[in-house]
Coordinates of C-alpha atoms in Angstrom, one line a residue:
X1 CA -31.9 56.5 -73.8
X2 CA -30.7 52.9 -74.5
X3 CA -27.0 53.6 -74.0
X4 CA -27.0 53.5 -70.2
X5 CA -28.3 49.9 -69.8
X6 CA -25.8 48.7 -72.4
X7 CA -23.0 50.4 -70.5
X8 CA -24.1 48.8 -67.3
X9 CA -24.1 45.3 -68.9
X10 CA -20.7 45.9 -70.4
X11 CA -19.3 46.9 -67.0
X12 CA -20.8 43.8 -65.4
X13 CA -19.3 41.6 -68.0
X14 CA -15.9 43.3 -67.5
X15 CA -15.9 42.9 -63.7
X16 CA -17.4 39.4 -63.6
X17 CA -14.0 37.6 -64.1
X18 CA -12.5 39.7 -61.3
X19 CA -15.4 38.9 -59.0
X20 CA -15.2 35.2 -59.8
X21 CA -11.4 35.3 -59.2
X22 CA -11.9 36.7 -55.7
X23 CA -14.5 34.0 -54.9
X24 CA -12.2 31.3 -56.1
X25 CA -9.1 32.7 -54.3
X26 CA -7.6 30.1 -52.0
X27 CA -7.4 30.9 -48.3
X28 CA -5.8 29.1 -45.2
X29 CA -5.9 29.4 -41.4
X30 CA -3.0 29.2 -39.0
X31 CA -4.1 25.7 -38.1
X32 CA -3.8 24.6 -41.7
X33 CA -0.5 26.4 -42.1
X34 CA 0.9 24.7 -39.0
X35 CA -0.3 21.3 -40.2
X36 CA 1.1 21.9 -43.8
X37 CA 4.5 23.0 -42.6
X38 CA 4.8 20.0 -40.4
X39 CA 7.4 19.1 -37.8
X40 CA 11.0 20.1 -38.3
X41 CA 14.1 22.0 -37.2
X42 CA 12.1 24.9 -35.8
X43 CA 10.2 22.6 -33.5
X44 CA 13.3 20.9 -32.3
X45 CA 14.9 24.3 -31.4
X46 CA 11.6 25.4 -29.8
X47 CA 11.4 22.2 -27.8
X48 CA 14.9 22.6 -26.5
X49 CA 14.7 26.3 -25.6
X50 CA 11.1 26.3 -24.2
X51 CA 11.6 22.9 -22.6
X52 CA 14.6 24.3 -20.7
X53 CA 12.3 26.6 -18.8
X54 CA 11.2 23.4 -17.0
X55 CA 14.8 23.1 -15.7
X56 CA 14.7 26.5 -14.2
X57 CA 11.3 26.1 -12.7
X58 CA 12.0 22.6 -11.2
X59 CA 15.2 23.9 -9.5
X60 CA 13.3 26.8 -7.9
X61 CA 10.4 24.7 -6.8
X62 CA 12.4 21.6 -5.6
X63 CA 14.8 24.0 -3.8
X64 CA 12.2 24.2 -1.0
X65 CA 12.5 20.4 -0.2
X66 CA 16.3 20.4 0.1
X67 CA 16.7 23.7 1.9
X68 CA 13.9 23.2 4.4
X69 CA 15.8 20.9 6.8
X70 CA 18.8 23.3 6.7
X71 CA 16.8 26.5 7.5
X72 CA 14.9 24.5 10.2
X73 CA 18.2 24.1 12.0
X74 CA 19.6 27.6 11.3
X75 CA 16.6 29.5 12.5
X76 CA 15.2 26.8 14.9
X77 CA 11.9 26.5 13.1
X78 CA 8.8 24.4 14.0
X79 CA 7.0 22.2 11.5
X80 CA 4.3 24.8 10.7
X81 CA 7.0 27.4 10.0
X82 CA 8.8 25.2 7.5
X83 CA 5.4 24.4 5.9
X84 CA 4.6 28.1 5.7
X85 CA 7.5 28.7 3.4
X86 CA 6.1 26.3 0.7
X87 CA 2.6 27.7 1.2
X88 CA 3.7 31.3 0.7
X89 CA 5.6 30.3 -2.5
X90 CA 2.5 28.9 -4.0
X91 CA 0.4 31.7 -2.7
X92 CA 2.5 34.1 -4.8
X93 CA 2.2 31.6 -7.7
X94 CA -1.6 31.5 -7.3
X95 CA -2.1 35.3 -7.3
X96 CA 0.2 36.1 -10.2
X97 CA -0.8 33.1 -12.3
X98 CA -4.2 34.6 -13.2
X99 CA -2.7 38.1 -13.7
X100 CA 0.0 36.7 -16.1
X101 CA -2.6 34.6 -17.9
X102 CA -4.8 37.7 -18.6
X103 CA -1.8 39.8 -19.6
X104 CA -0.5 37.1 -21.9
X105 CA -3.8 36.9 -23.8
X106 CA -3.8 40.7 -24.2
X107 CA -0.2 41.6 -24.8
X108 CA 1.5 38.3 -25.9
X109 CA 2.9 35.1 -24.5
X110 CA 6.6 36.0 -25.3
X111 CA 6.6 39.3 -23.3
X112 CA 5.1 37.7 -20.2
X113 CA 7.4 34.8 -20.3
X114 CA 10.4 37.1 -20.6
X115 CA 9.2 39.3 -17.7
X116 CA 8.5 36.3 -15.5
X117 CA 12.1 35.0 -15.9
X118 CA 13.6 38.4 -15.0
X119 CA 11.3 38.6 -12.0
X120 CA 12.1 35.1 -10.8
X121 CA 15.8 35.3 -11.2
X122 CA 16.0 38.7 -9.5
X123 CA 14.1 37.7 -6.3
X124 CA 15.8 34.3 -6.2
X125 CA 19.2 35.9 -6.0
X126 CA 17.9 38.3 -3.3
X127 CA 16.7 35.2 -1.3
X128 CA 20.2 34.1 -0.8
X129 CA 20.9 37.3 1.2
X130 CA 17.9 36.8 3.5
X131 CA 18.9 38.1 7.0
X132 CA 15.9 36.3 8.7
X133 CA 13.1 33.8 8.4
X134 CA 10.5 36.6 7.6
X135 CA 12.6 37.9 4.8
X136 CA 13.2 34.4 3.4
X137 CA 9.4 33.8 3.3
X138 CA 8.7 37.1 1.6
X139 CA 11.4 36.8 -1.1
X140 CA 10.5 33.2 -1.9
X141 CA 6.9 34.4 -2.3
X142 CA 8.1 36.8 -4.9
X143 CA 10.0 34.0 -6.6
X144 CA 6.7 32.1 -6.7
X145 CA 5.1 35.1 -8.5
X146 CA 7.8 35.0 -11.2
X147 CA 7.7 31.2 -11.7
X148 CA 4.0 31.3 -12.4
X149 CA 4.7 33.0 -15.8
X150 CA 6.8 30.1 -17.0
X151 CA 3.5 28.4 -18.2
X152 CA 3.6 30.7 -21.2
X153 CA 6.4 28.6 -22.6
X154 CA 4.1 25.6 -22.7
X155 CA 1.4 27.6 -24.5
X156 CA 3.9 28.8 -27.1
X157 CA 5.0 25.2 -27.7
X158 CA 1.4 24.0 -27.9
X159 CA 0.4 26.7 -30.4
X160 CA 3.2 25.9 -32.8
X161 CA 3.0 22.1 -32.7
X162 CA 1.0 20.1 -35.4
X163 CA -1.9 18.2 -33.9
X164 CA -0.5 14.7 -34.1
X165 CA 2.8 15.7 -32.4
X166 CA 1.3 17.4 -29.3
X167 CA 0.5 14.2 -27.5
X168 CA 4.1 13.0 -28.0
X169 CA 6.3 16.2 -27.7
X170 CA 4.6 17.8 -24.7
X171 CA 5.0 14.8 -22.3
X172 CA 8.7 14.6 -23.4
X173 CA 9.1 18.0 -21.9
X174 CA 9.0 16.2 -18.5
X175 CA 12.6 15.3 -19.2
X176 CA 13.6 18.9 -18.5
X177 CA 11.7 19.1 -15.2
X178 CA 13.4 15.8 -14.2
X179 CA 16.8 17.2 -15.2
X180 CA 16.2 20.3 -13.0
X181 CA 15.0 18.2 -10.1
X182 CA 18.0 15.9 -10.2
X183 CA 20.3 18.8 -10.7
X184 CA 19.1 20.7 -7.6
X185 CA 19.2 17.5 -5.4
X186 CA 22.7 16.7 -6.6
X187 CA 23.9 20.2 -6.0
X188 CA 22.3 20.2 -2.5
X189 CA 24.2 17.1 -1.6
X190 CA 27.5 18.8 -2.3
X191 CA 26.8 22.5 -1.7
X192 CA 24.7 22.4 1.5
X193 CA 27.3 20.6 3.7
X194 CA 30.2 22.7 2.3
X195 CA 29.5 26.3 1.3
X196 CA 25.9 26.4 2.5
X197 CA 22.3 26.9 1.3
X198 CA 22.8 30.5 0.3
X199 CA 25.2 29.5 -2.4
X200 CA 22.9 26.7 -3.5
X201 CA 20.1 29.3 -4.1
X202 CA 22.6 31.5 -6.1
X203 CA 23.6 28.6 -8.3
X204 CA 19.9 27.6 -8.8
X205 CA 19.1 31.0 -10.2
X206 CA 21.7 30.7 -13.0
X207 CA 19.7 28.6 -15.5
X208 CA 16.9 31.3 -15.5
X209 CA 19.4 34.0 -16.2
X210 CA 21.0 32.1 -19.1
X211 CA 17.7 31.3 -20.7
X212 CA 16.9 35.0 -21.0
X213 CA 19.6 35.2 -23.6
X214 CA 18.0 32.3 -25.6
X215 CA 14.5 33.8 -25.7
X216 CA 15.5 36.2 -28.5
X217 CA 15.4 33.2 -30.9
X218 CA 11.7 32.5 -30.1
X219 CA 8.9 34.2 -32.1
X220 CA 5.6 35.3 -30.6
X221 CA 2.8 32.8 -31.2
X222 CA 1.3 33.1 -34.6
X223 CA -2.1 32.0 -33.2
X224 CA -2.0 34.8 -30.7
X225 CA -1.1 37.4 -33.4
X226 CA -4.0 36.4 -35.7
X227 CA -6.4 36.3 -32.7
X228 CA -5.8 40.0 -32.2
X229 CA -5.5 41.1 -35.8
X230 CA -1.7 41.2 -36.3
X231 CA -1.9 39.0 -39.4
X232 CA 1.2 40.4 -41.1
X233 CA 3.4 39.4 -38.1
X234 CA 1.7 35.9 -38.0
X235 CA 2.3 35.4 -41.7
X236 CA 6.0 36.4 -41.4
X237 CA 6.4 34.0 -38.5
X238 CA 4.8 31.1 -40.4
X239 CA 7.0 31.8 -43.5
X240 CA 10.1 31.8 -41.3
X241 CA 9.0 28.4 -39.7
X242 CA 8.5 27.0 -43.2
X243 CA 11.9 28.2 -44.2
X244 CA 13.5 26.7 -41.1
X245 CA 11.8 23.3 -41.7
X246 CA 12.6 23.4 -45.4
X247 CA 8.8 23.1 -46.1
X248 CA 6.2 25.1 -48.0
X249 CA 3.3 27.3 -47.0
X250 CA -0.3 26.7 -48.1
X251 CA -1.4 28.6 -51.1
X252 CA -3.7 31.6 -50.8
X253 CA -4.3 34.2 -48.2
X254 CA -4.3 33.9 -44.4
X255 CA -7.9 34.0 -43.1
X256 CA -8.7 33.7 -39.5
X257 CA -11.5 34.3 -37.0
X258 CA -11.0 37.3 -34.9
X259 CA -12.5 38.4 -31.5
X260 CA -11.7 41.6 -29.8
X261 CA -12.6 40.1 -26.5
X262 CA -9.4 38.4 -25.3
X263 CA -8.1 37.3 -21.9
X264 CA -11.4 37.7 -20.0
X265 CA -11.9 35.6 -16.9
X266 CA -15.7 35.6 -17.3
X267 CA -15.3 33.8 -20.7
X268 CA -14.3 30.7 -18.6
X269 CA -17.8 30.9 -17.1
X270 CA -19.5 30.8 -20.5
X271 CA -22.1 28.0 -20.6
X272 CA -20.1 26.3 -23.3
X273 CA -17.0 26.0 -21.0
X274 CA -18.5 26.3 -17.5
X275 CA -18.6 22.6 -16.6
X276 CA -15.2 21.9 -18.2
X277 CA -13.7 24.8 -16.3
X278 CA -15.1 23.7 -12.9
X279 CA -14.0 20.1 -13.3
X280 CA -10.6 21.2 -14.5
X281 CA -10.1 23.3 -11.4
X282 CA -11.0 20.3 -9.2
X283 CA -8.4 18.1 -11.1
X284 CA -5.7 20.8 -11.1
X285 CA -6.1 21.4 -7.4
X286 CA -6.0 17.6 -6.6
X287 CA -3.0 16.9 -8.8
X288 CA -1.0 19.7 -7.3
X289 CA -2.0 18.6 -3.8
X290 CA -0.8 15.1 -4.5
X291 CA 2.3 16.1 -6.4
X292 CA 3.8 18.5 -3.9
X293 CA 2.4 16.4 -1.1
X294 CA 4.5 13.4 -2.1
X295 CA 7.6 15.6 -2.7
X296 CA 7.4 17.1 0.8
X297 CA 6.2 13.8 2.4
X298 CA 9.3 12.1 1.0
X299 CA 11.5 14.8 2.7
X300 CA 9.7 14.2 6.0
X301 CA 9.9 10.4 5.7
X302 CA 13.7 10.7 5.2
X303 CA 14.4 13.5 7.7
X304 CA 12.3 12.0 10.6
X305 CA 12.2 8.3 9.5
X306 CA 8.4 8.2 10.0
X307 CA 8.1 4.8 8.3
X308 CA 7.3 2.0 10.8
X309 CA 7.5 4.7 13.6
X310 CA 4.8 2.9 15.5
X311 CA 6.4 -0.5 15.2
X312 CA 6.5 -3.3 12.7
X313 CA 8.8 -5.8 11.1
X314 CA 10.4 -3.5 8.5
X315 CA 14.1 -2.9 8.3
X316 CA 15.2 0.5 9.3
X317 CA 16.9 2.8 6.9
X318 CA 20.0 2.9 8.9
X319 CA 20.3 -0.9 8.8
X320 CA 20.2 -1.1 5.0
X321 CA 22.1 1.9 3.8
X322 CA 24.2 2.7 6.8
X323 CA 23.5 5.3 9.5
X324 CA 25.0 8.5 7.9
X325 CA 22.6 10.7 9.6
X326 CA 24.1 13.7 11.4
X327 CA 22.0 15.0 14.2
X328 CA 22.6 18.6 15.3
X329 CA 21.9 18.8 19.0
X330 CA 20.1 22.2 19.2
X331 CA 16.8 23.4 20.7
X332 CA 15.0 22.4 17.4
X333 CA 16.5 18.9 17.5
X334 CA 16.9 19.1 13.7
X335 CA 18.4 16.5 11.4
X336 CA 20.5 17.2 8.3
X337 CA 20.0 15.0 5.2
X338 CA 22.5 12.2 5.0
X339 CA 24.1 11.1 1.7
X340 CA 21.8 8.1 1.7
X341 CA 18.8 10.4 1.9
X342 CA 19.9 12.3 -1.2
X343 CA 20.3 9.0 -2.9
X344 CA 16.7 8.0 -2.2
X345 CA 15.5 11.4 -3.3
X346 CA 17.4 11.0 -6.6
X347 CA 16.0 7.5 -7.2
X348 CA 12.4 8.5 -6.5
X349 CA 12.8 11.6 -8.6
X350 CA 13.9 9.5 -11.6
X351 CA 10.5 7.9 -11.3
X352 CA 9.0 11.1 -12.8
X353 CA 10.0 9.9 -16.3
X354 CA 9.5 6.1 -15.7
X355 CA 6.0 6.0 -17.0
X356 CA 6.5 8.5 -19.8
X357 CA 6.3 5.9 -22.6
X358 CA 3.1 4.4 -21.2
X359 CA 1.7 7.9 -20.5
X360 CA 2.4 8.9 -24.1
X361 CA 0.7 5.8 -25.4
X362 CA -2.3 6.3 -23.1
X363 CA -2.7 10.0 -24.1
X364 CA -2.6 9.2 -27.8
X365 CA -4.6 5.9 -27.9
X366 CA -6.9 5.9 -24.9
X367 CA -7.5 9.7 -25.0
X368 CA -6.7 12.4 -22.4
X369 CA -9.7 11.7 -20.2
X370 CA -9.3 8.0 -19.7
X371 CA -5.6 8.1 -19.4
X372 CA -5.9 10.7 -16.6
X373 CA -8.6 8.7 -14.9
X374 CA -6.4 5.6 -14.7
X375 CA -3.2 7.4 -13.5
X376 CA -5.2 9.3 -10.8
X377 CA -6.8 6.1 -9.6
X378 CA -3.4 4.4 -9.4
X379 CA -2.0 7.4 -7.5
X380 CA -4.7 6.9 -4.8
X381 CA -3.7 3.2 -4.4
X382 CA 0.0 3.9 -4.0
X383 CA -0.7 6.6 -1.4
X384 CA -2.4 4.0 0.7
X385 CA 0.4 1.5 0.1
X386 CA 2.8 3.9 1.8
X387 CA 1.1 2.9 5.1
X388 CA 2.5 -0.6 4.8
X389 CA 5.5 -1.1 7.2
X390 CA 8.2 -2.1 4.8
X391 CA 11.9 -2.0 4.2
X392 CA 13.8 0.9 2.7
X393 CA 13.7 -0.8 -0.7
X394 CA 10.0 -1.0 -0.4
X395 CA 9.7 2.6 0.6
X396 CA 11.9 3.6 -2.4
X397 CA 9.7 1.5 -4.7
X398 CA 6.5 3.2 -3.5
X399 CA 8.0 6.7 -3.7
X400 CA 9.3 5.9 -7.2
X401 CA 5.8 4.8 -8.4
X402 CA 4.1 7.8 -6.8
X403 CA 6.5 10.2 -8.4
X404 CA 5.9 8.5 -11.8
X405 CA 2.1 8.6 -11.5
X406 CA 1.8 12.2 -10.2
X407 CA 4.1 13.3 -13.0
X408 CA 2.0 11.5 -15.6
X409 CA -1.1 13.3 -14.1
X410 CA 0.5 16.7 -14.7
X411 CA 1.6 15.8 -18.2
X412 CA -2.0 14.9 -19.2
X413 CA -3.8 17.8 -17.6
X414 CA -1.4 20.4 -19.0
X415 CA -2.0 19.0 -22.5
X416 CA -5.8 18.8 -22.1
X417 CA -6.1 22.3 -20.7
X418 CA -4.0 23.8 -23.5
X419 CA -6.1 22.0 -26.1
X420 CA -9.6 22.5 -24.7
X421 CA -9.7 26.3 -24.7
X422 CA -9.6 28.5 -27.8
X423 CA -6.7 30.8 -28.6
X424 CA -8.5 34.0 -27.3
X425 CA -8.7 32.5 -23.8
X426 CA -6.0 29.7 -23.7
X427 CA -3.5 31.7 -21.6
X428 CA -6.1 32.9 -19.1
X429 CA -7.6 29.3 -19.0
X430 CA -4.2 27.7 -18.3
X431 CA -3.2 30.6 -16.0
X432 CA -6.4 30.4 -13.9
X433 CA -6.1 26.6 -13.7
X434 CA -2.5 27.0 -12.6
X435 CA -3.6 29.5 -10.0
X436 CA -6.3 27.2 -8.6
X437 CA -3.9 24.3 -8.5
X438 CA -1.7 26.3 -6.2
X439 CA -4.4 26.1 -3.6
X440 CA -3.7 22.4 -3.4
X441 CA 0.1 23.2 -3.3
X442 CA -0.5 25.6 -0.4
X443 CA -2.4 23.1 1.6
X444 CA -0.1 20.2 0.9
X445 CA 2.8 21.3 3.2
X446 CA 0.5 21.4 6.3
X447 CA -0.7 17.8 5.5
X448 CA 2.7 16.4 4.6
X449 CA 4.8 18.3 7.2
X450 CA 2.4 18.8 10.0
X451 CA -0.6 16.4 9.9
X452 CA 1.7 13.5 8.8
X453 CA 3.7 13.8 12.0
X454 CA 0.5 13.6 14.1
X455 CA -1.4 11.0 12.1
X456 CA 0.5 9.2 9.3
X457 CA -2.5 7.1 8.1
X458 CA -4.9 10.1 8.3
X459 CA -2.6 12.1 6.0
X460 CA -2.3 9.3 3.5
X461 CA -6.1 8.7 3.4
X462 CA -6.6 12.4 2.7
X463 CA -4.2 12.3 -0.2
X464 CA -5.8 9.1 -1.6
X465 CA -9.4 10.5 -1.2
X466 CA -8.5 13.7 -3.2
X467 CA -7.0 11.5 -6.0
X468 CA -10.2 9.5 -6.2
X469 CA -12.3 12.6 -6.6
X470 CA -10.0 13.8 -9.4
X471 CA -10.3 10.5 -11.1
X472 CA -14.1 10.7 -11.2
X473 CA -13.9 14.3 -12.4
X474 CA -11.5 13.4 -15.2
X475 CA -13.7 10.5 -16.3
X476 CA -16.7 12.8 -16.6
X477 CA -15.1 15.7 -18.5
X478 CA -17.5 16.7 -21.3
X479 CA -14.9 17.2 -24.1
X480 CA -12.2 14.8 -25.4
X481 CA -9.4 16.7 -27.2
X482 CA -7.4 13.8 -28.7
X483 CA -7.0 14.5 -32.4
X484 CA -8.9 17.8 -32.1
X485 CA -7.6 20.9 -33.8
X486 CA -6.8 23.9 -31.6
X487 CA -9.8 26.2 -31.4
X488 CA -9.4 29.9 -32.2
X489 CA -12.6 31.8 -31.2
X490 CA -15.8 33.1 -32.7
X491 CA -16.0 32.6 -36.5
X492 CA -15.9 36.2 -37.6
X493 CA -13.7 35.9 -40.7
X494 CA -11.6 38.5 -42.4
X495 CA -8.7 38.4 -44.9
X496 CA -5.1 39.1 -44.1
X497 CA -4.3 42.7 -43.2
X498 CA -1.2 44.5 -42.0
X499 CA -2.3 46.6 -39.1
X500 CA -1.6 45.3 -35.6
X501 CA -5.2 45.8 -34.3
X502 CA -5.2 46.4 -30.5
X503 CA -2.3 44.1 -29.8
X504 CA 1.0 45.3 -28.8
X505 CA 3.1 42.2 -29.2
X506 CA 5.6 41.9 -31.9
X507 CA 5.1 39.1 -34.4
X508 CA 8.7 37.9 -34.9
X509 CA 11.5 37.9 -32.3
X510 CA 14.9 37.5 -33.8
X511 CA 15.8 34.4 -35.9
X512 CA 16.6 30.8 -35.2
X513 CA 20.2 29.7 -34.8

């Protein structure tokens, strides 16, 4: 009768050490692993490969500005037809950006990035064979669809970087966009007058094709893998990064929150994120409106010499740099860019990196919100200064500062958006924001290329007003992400397991170098 209780006590005594051992077992999250491993060779390789996606994207987007004057002459286009090309590119970007964001949160960042590059390169090559204006517009719209998926490269970089390096490394990625912009302008100055714009488009598609070969060295995001239950793949990726960096992994088992609801648009409307989402959409739309507005306005200022068109004491561009302009006497009365015009475009484009050191300091010491507020306010001021009748040197200075400021705005909002949303909705949050911002890019051509010809001051005031609204919205954002760890999702914890859950993405793609 008394043997059963004694047996139970004995079993409890035997299992107690095992139970205590389980309780005391160390665990770690992906965030802790990323911070422990630190910055090293892996991140340098990641920065170079993923950053190079900016070169391909910049060449495809900036292509519109340098090809516009040429196709205007070839197909005898009006202002609205040239503006429509840019609008349709960003229409394609807007539609596919949300789709790619949802798919990336469900099936992986790497796969969507790879597909988007194949798509973009394919339709870019086809564009060079366009037999008519209608085909050109359609094929460039398809290119816009492909380019929208390039944002997944930024997400992969963000999810692998330790917290203290995100505010430094992500703005430096602007160097690649600058390189792509300068490259396409330089190529246009040589290729357009010689072998033509069709060959310029073919050459511009080459970086995207080459990058496809480099993607095999990039692993899928470890944060994405754990968010959908593929812990084994996430652990293998983290171990590989530690080996690459000659660092160590944290002790214990990988434990991470999981949430089966991933990549849902309605999560952005959750009360916790609703205000942030709406204000971010306003800022994204305004920044894109200002950024592509100044790029296209620069082309219009150079092509048609709108500065001081109503009189004033400024020196004309031809007086200062020489009148290299070649006018083609045709029904459309078009003007090709002169060598001096390409020079001004290159100088103003270099401005995109001019404020990077100050932008990095502002992001890391003032915070994302205040830094964005200041740069947006300054952007509004310099838009208004463009109305001053000035010399070519003054025009170059204003364009230089505007390109520097709008570039700083993009740097900051990209970082903030990638940091403010949790892993389970980061891609759809960034994708949706990118989609909304293309509304601004779609409207910008009609302001910079149509309204500006009718009312120069009216167009500038509109650009400045939008920037002021964005500055107010940035200042009142409810969350500051400086020094904040990347959020994952709802805290439903579980220990490491090998099954892939409902995700289909592979955890580790190739190996590094």
